[in-house]
Amino acid sequence: MQNIFNFVHDYKAVPHFSDDELRKHSRLSQVRVALMFYGSNIDLIDLPLPRNGLIHDWALLHEESPKNTPALSHLEALELFNFTATFSRYSHFPLTLQYLKSADALTDLSYFVPVERKNELLQELAPVLYVHSDCSTPLERDAYATELMKYIRIDSYGKCIQNRNLPEHLADAMESMGSDEFLHFVARYKFTLSFENAVCDDYITEKLWRPLVVGSVPVYMGSPSVRDWLPNNNSAILAVDFSSPKELAQYLHDHNSNATKYRSFLKHKLGEDNEKITNRRLINALNIREWGIDNDFEKGNFIEHFECFVCKQEHSKLNGERTKISDISKAHYDCPIPVSPLTGTENEENWWVGQWHMGKCEAKLLRHYIEIGKTEYNYEEFYDELKNTFLNKVC
């Protein structure tokens, strides 16, 4: 079965509700009132049907990229849910800043390497760092990095287009990337290629925040809305602002050789207090966030807080305060069809383009089954029909 929770039965640790209030609805303890799905593990063949959005609320927790479940990139699937917790600021429970611990982390100098020392390190290091171990991505980031390498030196660690080995104690990049040792390692580089694995509005991961925290200038490619979340207007270089990797490389060379220009991207570390973080949206979002990250046992994590959010919504419904199904829009998980970062067009050789189209077919077929009241179907039946719709291009 799905990764779902019976919130009526699991009413524990819900803030603002007394034991008496929780017991008030104990008669429903054997009835599933709200089901919570983890997007990366959702199984479209094993859904708790029939779907009745007026009686049973479905809540979607999906903080990951569209790689994991392509069907959820499409409105036909998203609209099956009453509540969402995604990376989008427009979801009911936004997780946009799930990888940023605090505003202080952006201004802190614990990992910072002075510009003069970074320039000395250029004798042994390239000016640009690239560390990725997922080599098949919708964004095709390796293709862009490979082209960029023709025009500027890049030290590439990890498993993708590797040209240097990590130190032995950091050899398992996936395990070590959150360690202090790795953060100090990244901090030595003047620039870091911060390329997401997919393009979605507000899908911003540690790939951006890590270099900002340590004081390496991010060269970012990914979320079209990233400007809305940067600490100030000059804290990252966006690949989308350049017509080609060659033009970007020229810009990096220019800033690498000019200390004043380079420092202009480090105001969050070196600027006056009123220059460091000028983005009110970022500050406000961090201030109102009640959950913590990095095993913050005092605040709890976003999973626990989303559970409580859904519990509160169920109380509102049971008390007659909520009488309609929540509205879901594309903005809750906005991940368009992948395009090549080199050409700006769909690349038919990119496997993930086909997966995006297949996900659309999955979403539409599932929606069709639910609308006609079809509650029993097996893998073979579903995927035979899916194959036909996909091959005939009727989705």
Coordinates of C-alpha atoms in Angstrom, one line a residue:
M1 CA 0.0 0.0 0.0
Q2 CA 0.9 3.6 -0.2
N3 CA 2.9 5.5 2.3
I4 CA -0.2 7.0 4.0
F5 CA -1.2 7.9 7.5
N6 CA -4.6 7.8 9.2
F7 CA -4.6 11.3 10.7
V8 CA -7.7 10.7 12.7
H9 CA -6.1 7.8 14.4
D10 CA -2.7 9.5 14.7
Y11 CA -3.9 12.8 16.3
K12 CA -0.9 12.9 18.7
A13 CA 1.2 16.0 19.1
V14 CA -1.1 18.3 17.3
P15 CA -0.6 21.9 18.7
H16 CA -3.5 24.0 19.9
F17 CA -5.8 21.1 20.5
S18 CA -6.7 19.7 23.9
D19 CA -7.1 16.0 24.7
D20 CA -10.9 16.7 25.0
E21 CA -11.0 18.2 21.5
L22 CA -9.1 15.2 20.1
R23 CA -11.4 12.7 21.8
K24 CA -14.4 14.6 20.5
H25 CA -13.9 12.8 17.1
S26 CA -12.8 9.5 18.5
R27 CA -15.8 7.9 16.9
L28 CA -14.0 8.3 13.6
S29 CA -10.9 6.6 14.8
Q30 CA -11.5 3.6 12.5
V31 CA -12.3 5.8 9.5
R32 CA -9.6 7.2 7.3
V33 CA -10.4 10.9 7.0
A34 CA -7.1 12.1 5.6
L35 CA -4.5 10.2 3.6
M36 CA -1.0 11.5 3.2
F37 CA 1.1 10.4 0.2
Y38 CA 4.8 10.8 -0.2
G39 CA 5.3 11.9 -3.8
S40 CA 8.5 10.0 -4.6
N41 CA 6.9 6.7 -3.5
I42 CA 3.4 7.0 -4.8
D43 CA 2.1 4.0 -6.7
L44 CA -0.5 4.9 -9.3
I45 CA -1.7 1.3 -9.4
D46 CA -2.3 1.0 -5.7
L47 CA -4.4 4.0 -4.8
P48 CA -7.1 3.9 -2.1
L49 CA -10.1 4.2 -4.5
P50 CA -12.8 5.2 -5.0
R51 CA -11.7 8.8 -4.7
N52 CA -14.2 11.1 -2.9
G53 CA -12.6 14.4 -2.2
L54 CA -15.6 15.7 -0.2
I55 CA -15.2 12.9 2.4
H56 CA -11.6 11.8 2.3
D57 CA -8.8 14.4 2.0
W58 CA -5.6 13.5 0.2
A59 CA -2.5 15.3 1.2
L60 CA 0.6 15.3 -1.0
L61 CA 4.1 15.7 0.5
H62 CA 6.5 16.1 -2.5
E63 CA 9.7 18.1 -1.9
E64 CA 11.8 16.3 -4.5
S65 CA 12.4 17.0 -8.2
P66 CA 10.1 15.7 -11.0
K67 CA 12.6 12.9 -11.7
N68 CA 11.0 10.7 -9.1
T69 CA 7.3 10.8 -10.2
P70 CA 6.8 12.5 -13.6
A71 CA 3.0 12.2 -13.4
L72 CA 2.9 14.8 -10.6
S73 CA 4.3 17.4 -13.0
H74 CA 0.8 17.5 -14.5
L75 CA -2.4 19.1 -13.3
E76 CA -4.5 16.1 -13.9
A77 CA -2.6 14.3 -11.1
L78 CA -2.1 17.2 -8.8
E79 CA -5.8 18.0 -8.7
L80 CA -6.5 14.6 -7.1
F81 CA -5.1 16.1 -3.8
N82 CA -6.7 18.5 -1.4
F83 CA -3.5 19.7 0.2
T84 CA 0.1 20.0 -0.9
A85 CA 3.5 20.4 0.7
T86 CA 6.0 21.1 -2.1
F87 CA 8.9 23.3 -2.8
S88 CA 6.6 25.9 -4.3
R89 CA 5.7 29.0 -2.4
Y90 CA 2.2 28.5 -3.7
S91 CA 1.6 25.1 -2.1
H92 CA -0.5 25.0 1.1
F93 CA 2.6 24.2 3.1
P94 CA 5.6 25.6 1.3
L95 CA 9.0 23.9 1.6
T96 CA 10.9 26.4 -0.6
L97 CA 13.6 27.0 1.9
Q98 CA 14.0 23.4 3.1
Y99 CA 17.7 23.4 2.5
L100 CA 18.5 26.8 4.2
K101 CA 19.0 26.6 7.9
S102 CA 18.8 30.3 8.7
A103 CA 19.7 33.8 7.5
D104 CA 22.7 33.8 9.8
A105 CA 24.1 30.8 7.9
L106 CA 24.4 33.1 4.8
T107 CA 26.3 35.8 6.6
D108 CA 28.4 33.6 8.9
L109 CA 32.2 33.5 8.2
S110 CA 33.0 30.1 9.7
Y111 CA 33.8 28.6 6.3
F112 CA 34.8 31.7 4.5
V113 CA 38.2 31.8 2.7
P114 CA 39.5 35.3 2.1
V115 CA 39.8 36.4 -1.6
E116 CA 43.5 36.8 -1.3
R117 CA 43.9 33.2 -0.2
K118 CA 41.6 31.9 -2.9
N119 CA 43.8 33.6 -5.5
E120 CA 46.8 31.9 -4.0
L121 CA 45.0 28.5 -4.3
L122 CA 44.6 29.1 -8.0
Q123 CA 48.1 27.7 -8.3
E124 CA 46.6 24.2 -7.5
L125 CA 42.9 24.6 -8.1
A126 CA 40.7 25.7 -11.0
P127 CA 38.6 28.8 -10.4
V128 CA 35.4 26.8 -10.8
L129 CA 34.1 23.7 -8.9
Y130 CA 31.7 21.1 -10.2
V131 CA 30.5 18.2 -7.9
H132 CA 27.7 16.0 -9.2
S133 CA 27.1 12.3 -9.1
D134 CA 23.7 12.1 -10.7
C135 CA 24.7 12.0 -14.4
S136 CA 21.2 11.6 -16.0
T137 CA 19.1 14.6 -15.4
P138 CA 16.2 16.4 -17.1
L139 CA 18.3 19.6 -17.1
E140 CA 21.2 18.0 -19.0
R141 CA 23.5 19.9 -16.7
D142 CA 26.6 17.8 -17.7
A143 CA 26.2 18.8 -21.3
Y144 CA 26.4 22.4 -20.3
A145 CA 29.3 21.9 -17.9
T146 CA 31.2 20.0 -20.6
E147 CA 30.8 22.8 -23.0
L148 CA 31.8 25.4 -20.4
M149 CA 35.0 23.4 -19.7
K150 CA 36.2 24.3 -23.2
Y151 CA 36.6 27.9 -22.2
I152 CA 37.5 27.9 -18.5
R153 CA 39.2 25.5 -16.1
I154 CA 36.8 23.5 -13.9
D155 CA 37.7 20.9 -11.3
S156 CA 35.0 18.2 -11.6
Y157 CA 34.6 15.8 -8.8
G158 CA 31.9 13.2 -8.1
K159 CA 30.9 10.7 -10.8
C160 CA 30.0 13.0 -13.6
I161 CA 32.6 14.2 -16.1
Q162 CA 35.1 13.7 -13.4
N163 CA 38.6 15.1 -13.9
R164 CA 39.8 15.1 -10.3
N165 CA 39.5 12.8 -7.3
L166 CA 38.1 13.9 -4.0
P167 CA 40.3 13.5 -1.0
E168 CA 40.0 10.0 0.5
H169 CA 38.0 11.2 3.5
L170 CA 35.5 12.8 1.2
A171 CA 35.5 10.1 -1.5
D172 CA 31.8 9.1 -0.9
A173 CA 30.5 12.5 -2.1
M174 CA 26.8 11.6 -1.4
E175 CA 27.7 10.7 2.2
S176 CA 30.1 13.6 2.9
M177 CA 28.4 16.6 1.3
G178 CA 26.8 17.8 4.5
S179 CA 30.0 17.5 6.5
D180 CA 32.1 20.4 7.8
E181 CA 35.1 18.9 5.9
F182 CA 33.2 19.1 2.6
L183 CA 32.0 22.7 3.3
H184 CA 35.6 23.8 3.9
F185 CA 36.6 22.0 0.7
V186 CA 34.0 23.9 -1.3
A187 CA 34.9 27.2 0.3
R188 CA 38.4 27.2 -1.3
Y189 CA 36.9 27.7 -4.8
K190 CA 36.0 31.1 -6.2
F191 CA 33.0 29.8 -8.1
T192 CA 30.8 26.7 -7.8
L193 CA 28.6 25.4 -10.6
S194 CA 25.2 25.1 -8.8
F195 CA 23.2 23.2 -11.4
E196 CA 19.9 21.7 -10.3
N197 CA 18.8 18.4 -11.8
A198 CA 15.5 19.8 -13.1
V199 CA 13.8 23.1 -13.8
C200 CA 10.8 24.0 -11.7
D201 CA 9.7 27.2 -10.2
D202 CA 11.0 27.5 -6.6
Y203 CA 12.8 24.2 -6.8
I204 CA 16.0 25.4 -5.1
T205 CA 18.3 23.0 -3.3
E206 CA 21.5 22.8 -1.4
K207 CA 23.2 23.2 -4.7
L208 CA 22.6 27.0 -4.4
W209 CA 22.7 27.4 -0.6
R210 CA 25.9 25.4 0.0
P211 CA 28.2 27.8 -1.9
L212 CA 26.4 30.8 -0.6
V213 CA 26.9 29.6 3.0
V214 CA 30.6 28.9 2.5
G215 CA 31.4 32.0 0.4
S216 CA 31.9 30.5 -3.0
V217 CA 30.0 32.4 -5.7
P218 CA 27.3 30.2 -7.2
V219 CA 27.0 29.9 -10.9
Y220 CA 23.4 28.8 -10.9
M221 CA 21.2 27.0 -13.4
G222 CA 17.7 25.7 -12.4
S223 CA 14.7 27.4 -11.0
P224 CA 13.4 30.4 -13.1
S225 CA 12.3 32.0 -9.9
V226 CA 15.6 31.9 -8.1
R227 CA 16.0 35.7 -8.1
D228 CA 13.1 35.9 -5.7
W229 CA 15.1 34.0 -3.1
L230 CA 18.7 35.3 -3.3
P231 CA 20.0 37.2 -0.3
N232 CA 20.6 40.3 -2.4
N233 CA 20.7 41.3 -6.0
N234 CA 24.3 40.4 -6.6
S235 CA 24.9 37.1 -4.8
A236 CA 24.8 34.6 -7.6
I237 CA 25.7 34.4 -11.3
L238 CA 22.8 33.0 -13.4
A239 CA 23.7 30.9 -16.4
V240 CA 20.4 31.9 -18.0
D241 CA 21.6 35.5 -18.4
F242 CA 24.3 34.4 -20.9
S243 CA 23.8 33.4 -24.5
S244 CA 26.2 30.6 -24.4
P245 CA 28.7 28.8 -22.1
K246 CA 31.5 30.7 -23.9
E247 CA 30.0 34.0 -23.0
L248 CA 29.5 32.8 -19.4
A249 CA 33.2 31.7 -19.3
Q250 CA 34.3 35.1 -20.4
Y251 CA 32.4 36.7 -17.6
L252 CA 33.9 34.3 -15.0
H253 CA 37.4 35.0 -16.3
D254 CA 36.8 38.7 -16.0
H255 CA 35.6 38.4 -12.4
N256 CA 38.2 35.9 -11.5
S257 CA 41.0 38.3 -12.5
N258 CA 39.4 41.4 -10.9
A259 CA 39.2 41.3 -7.1
T260 CA 36.8 44.2 -6.9
K261 CA 34.4 42.7 -9.3
Y262 CA 34.6 39.3 -7.6
R263 CA 34.0 40.8 -4.1
S264 CA 30.8 42.4 -5.4
F265 CA 29.2 39.0 -5.3
L266 CA 30.2 38.5 -1.6
K267 CA 28.2 41.3 0.0
H268 CA 26.3 38.7 2.1
K269 CA 29.7 37.9 3.7
L270 CA 31.7 41.1 3.4
G271 CA 29.2 43.9 3.0
E272 CA 27.8 46.3 5.6
D273 CA 25.0 44.9 7.7
N274 CA 22.4 46.7 5.7
E275 CA 23.8 45.2 2.4
K276 CA 24.2 41.6 3.4
I277 CA 20.6 40.4 3.1
T278 CA 18.2 42.8 1.4
N279 CA 15.6 40.3 0.2
R280 CA 12.5 40.8 2.4
R281 CA 10.8 37.8 0.9
L282 CA 13.6 35.6 2.0
I283 CA 13.8 37.1 5.5
N284 CA 10.0 36.9 6.0
A285 CA 9.8 33.3 4.8
L286 CA 12.6 32.3 7.3
N287 CA 11.0 34.2 10.1
I288 CA 7.5 32.6 9.8
R289 CA 8.9 29.1 9.2
E290 CA 8.0 27.0 12.3
W291 CA 9.9 23.8 11.4
G292 CA 13.6 23.3 11.4
I293 CA 16.2 21.4 9.4
D294 CA 19.3 19.4 10.1
N295 CA 17.7 17.3 12.9
D296 CA 16.3 20.3 14.8
F297 CA 14.7 18.4 17.6
E298 CA 13.3 21.5 19.3
K299 CA 11.4 22.7 16.3
G300 CA 10.7 19.4 14.6
N301 CA 10.8 18.7 10.9
F302 CA 8.5 19.6 8.1
I303 CA 6.9 16.2 7.9
E304 CA 5.7 16.5 11.5
H305 CA 4.5 20.0 10.9
F306 CA 2.7 19.1 7.7
E307 CA 0.9 16.3 9.6
C308 CA -0.3 18.9 12.1
F309 CA -1.3 21.2 9.3
V310 CA -3.5 18.5 7.8
C311 CA -4.9 17.6 11.2
K312 CA -6.0 21.2 11.7
Q313 CA -7.7 21.1 8.3
E314 CA -9.6 18.0 9.3
H315 CA -10.8 19.7 12.5
S316 CA -12.0 22.6 10.4
K317 CA -13.9 20.2 8.2
L318 CA -15.4 18.2 11.0
N319 CA -16.5 21.4 12.7
G320 CA -18.1 22.7 9.6
E321 CA -15.6 25.5 9.1
R322 CA -14.4 24.1 5.7
T323 CA -17.0 23.0 3.3
K324 CA -15.2 22.8 -0.1
I325 CA -12.3 21.0 -1.6
S326 CA -9.1 23.0 -1.6
D327 CA -8.0 24.5 -4.9
I328 CA -4.9 23.1 -6.5
S329 CA -3.2 24.8 -9.4
K330 CA -0.2 24.1 -11.6
A331 CA 1.8 26.6 -9.4
H332 CA 1.8 24.0 -6.6
Y333 CA 4.4 22.0 -8.6
D334 CA 5.4 23.8 -11.8
C335 CA 7.8 21.7 -13.7
P336 CA 7.6 22.2 -17.5
I337 CA 8.9 19.9 -20.2
P338 CA 12.7 19.7 -20.1
V339 CA 14.6 21.7 -22.7
S340 CA 18.3 21.7 -23.5
P341 CA 20.3 24.4 -21.7
L342 CA 22.4 24.7 -24.8
T343 CA 19.7 25.2 -27.4
G344 CA 16.6 26.1 -25.4
T345 CA 14.6 23.5 -27.2
E346 CA 13.4 20.0 -26.5
N347 CA 16.2 17.4 -27.0
E348 CA 14.6 14.2 -28.3
E349 CA 17.7 12.3 -27.2
N350 CA 17.1 13.3 -23.6
W351 CA 15.3 10.3 -22.0
W352 CA 13.6 12.7 -19.5
V353 CA 11.6 14.4 -22.2
G354 CA 9.9 11.1 -23.0
Q355 CA 9.4 10.6 -19.3
W356 CA 7.6 13.9 -19.0
H357 CA 5.3 13.0 -21.8
M358 CA 4.7 9.6 -20.3
G359 CA 3.9 11.2 -17.0
K360 CA 1.3 13.3 -18.7
C361 CA -0.3 10.2 -20.1
E362 CA -0.2 8.5 -16.7
A363 CA -1.9 11.5 -15.1
K364 CA -4.6 11.7 -17.7
L365 CA -5.3 8.0 -17.6
L366 CA -5.5 7.8 -13.9
R367 CA -7.8 10.8 -13.8
H368 CA -10.0 9.1 -16.4
Y369 CA -10.2 5.9 -14.4
I370 CA -11.2 7.9 -11.3
E371 CA -13.8 10.0 -13.1
I372 CA -15.6 6.9 -14.6
G373 CA -15.5 5.2 -11.2
K374 CA -13.0 2.5 -12.1
T375 CA -11.6 1.2 -8.8
E376 CA -10.0 -2.1 -9.8
Y377 CA -7.2 -2.4 -12.3
N378 CA -3.9 -4.2 -12.4
Y379 CA -0.4 -3.2 -13.6
E380 CA -0.8 -5.0 -17.0
E381 CA -4.2 -3.4 -17.7
F382 CA -3.1 0.1 -16.7
Y383 CA 0.3 0.0 -18.6
D384 CA -1.2 -1.6 -21.7
E385 CA -3.6 1.3 -22.0
L386 CA -0.9 3.8 -21.1
K387 CA 1.4 2.4 -23.8
N388 CA -1.3 2.8 -26.4
T389 CA -2.1 6.4 -25.5
F390 CA 1.5 7.3 -25.3
L391 CA 2.4 5.7 -28.7
N392 CA -0.6 7.2 -30.4
K393 CA 0.2 10.6 -28.9
V394 CA -3.4 11.1 -27.6
C395 CA -2.3 12.5 -24.2

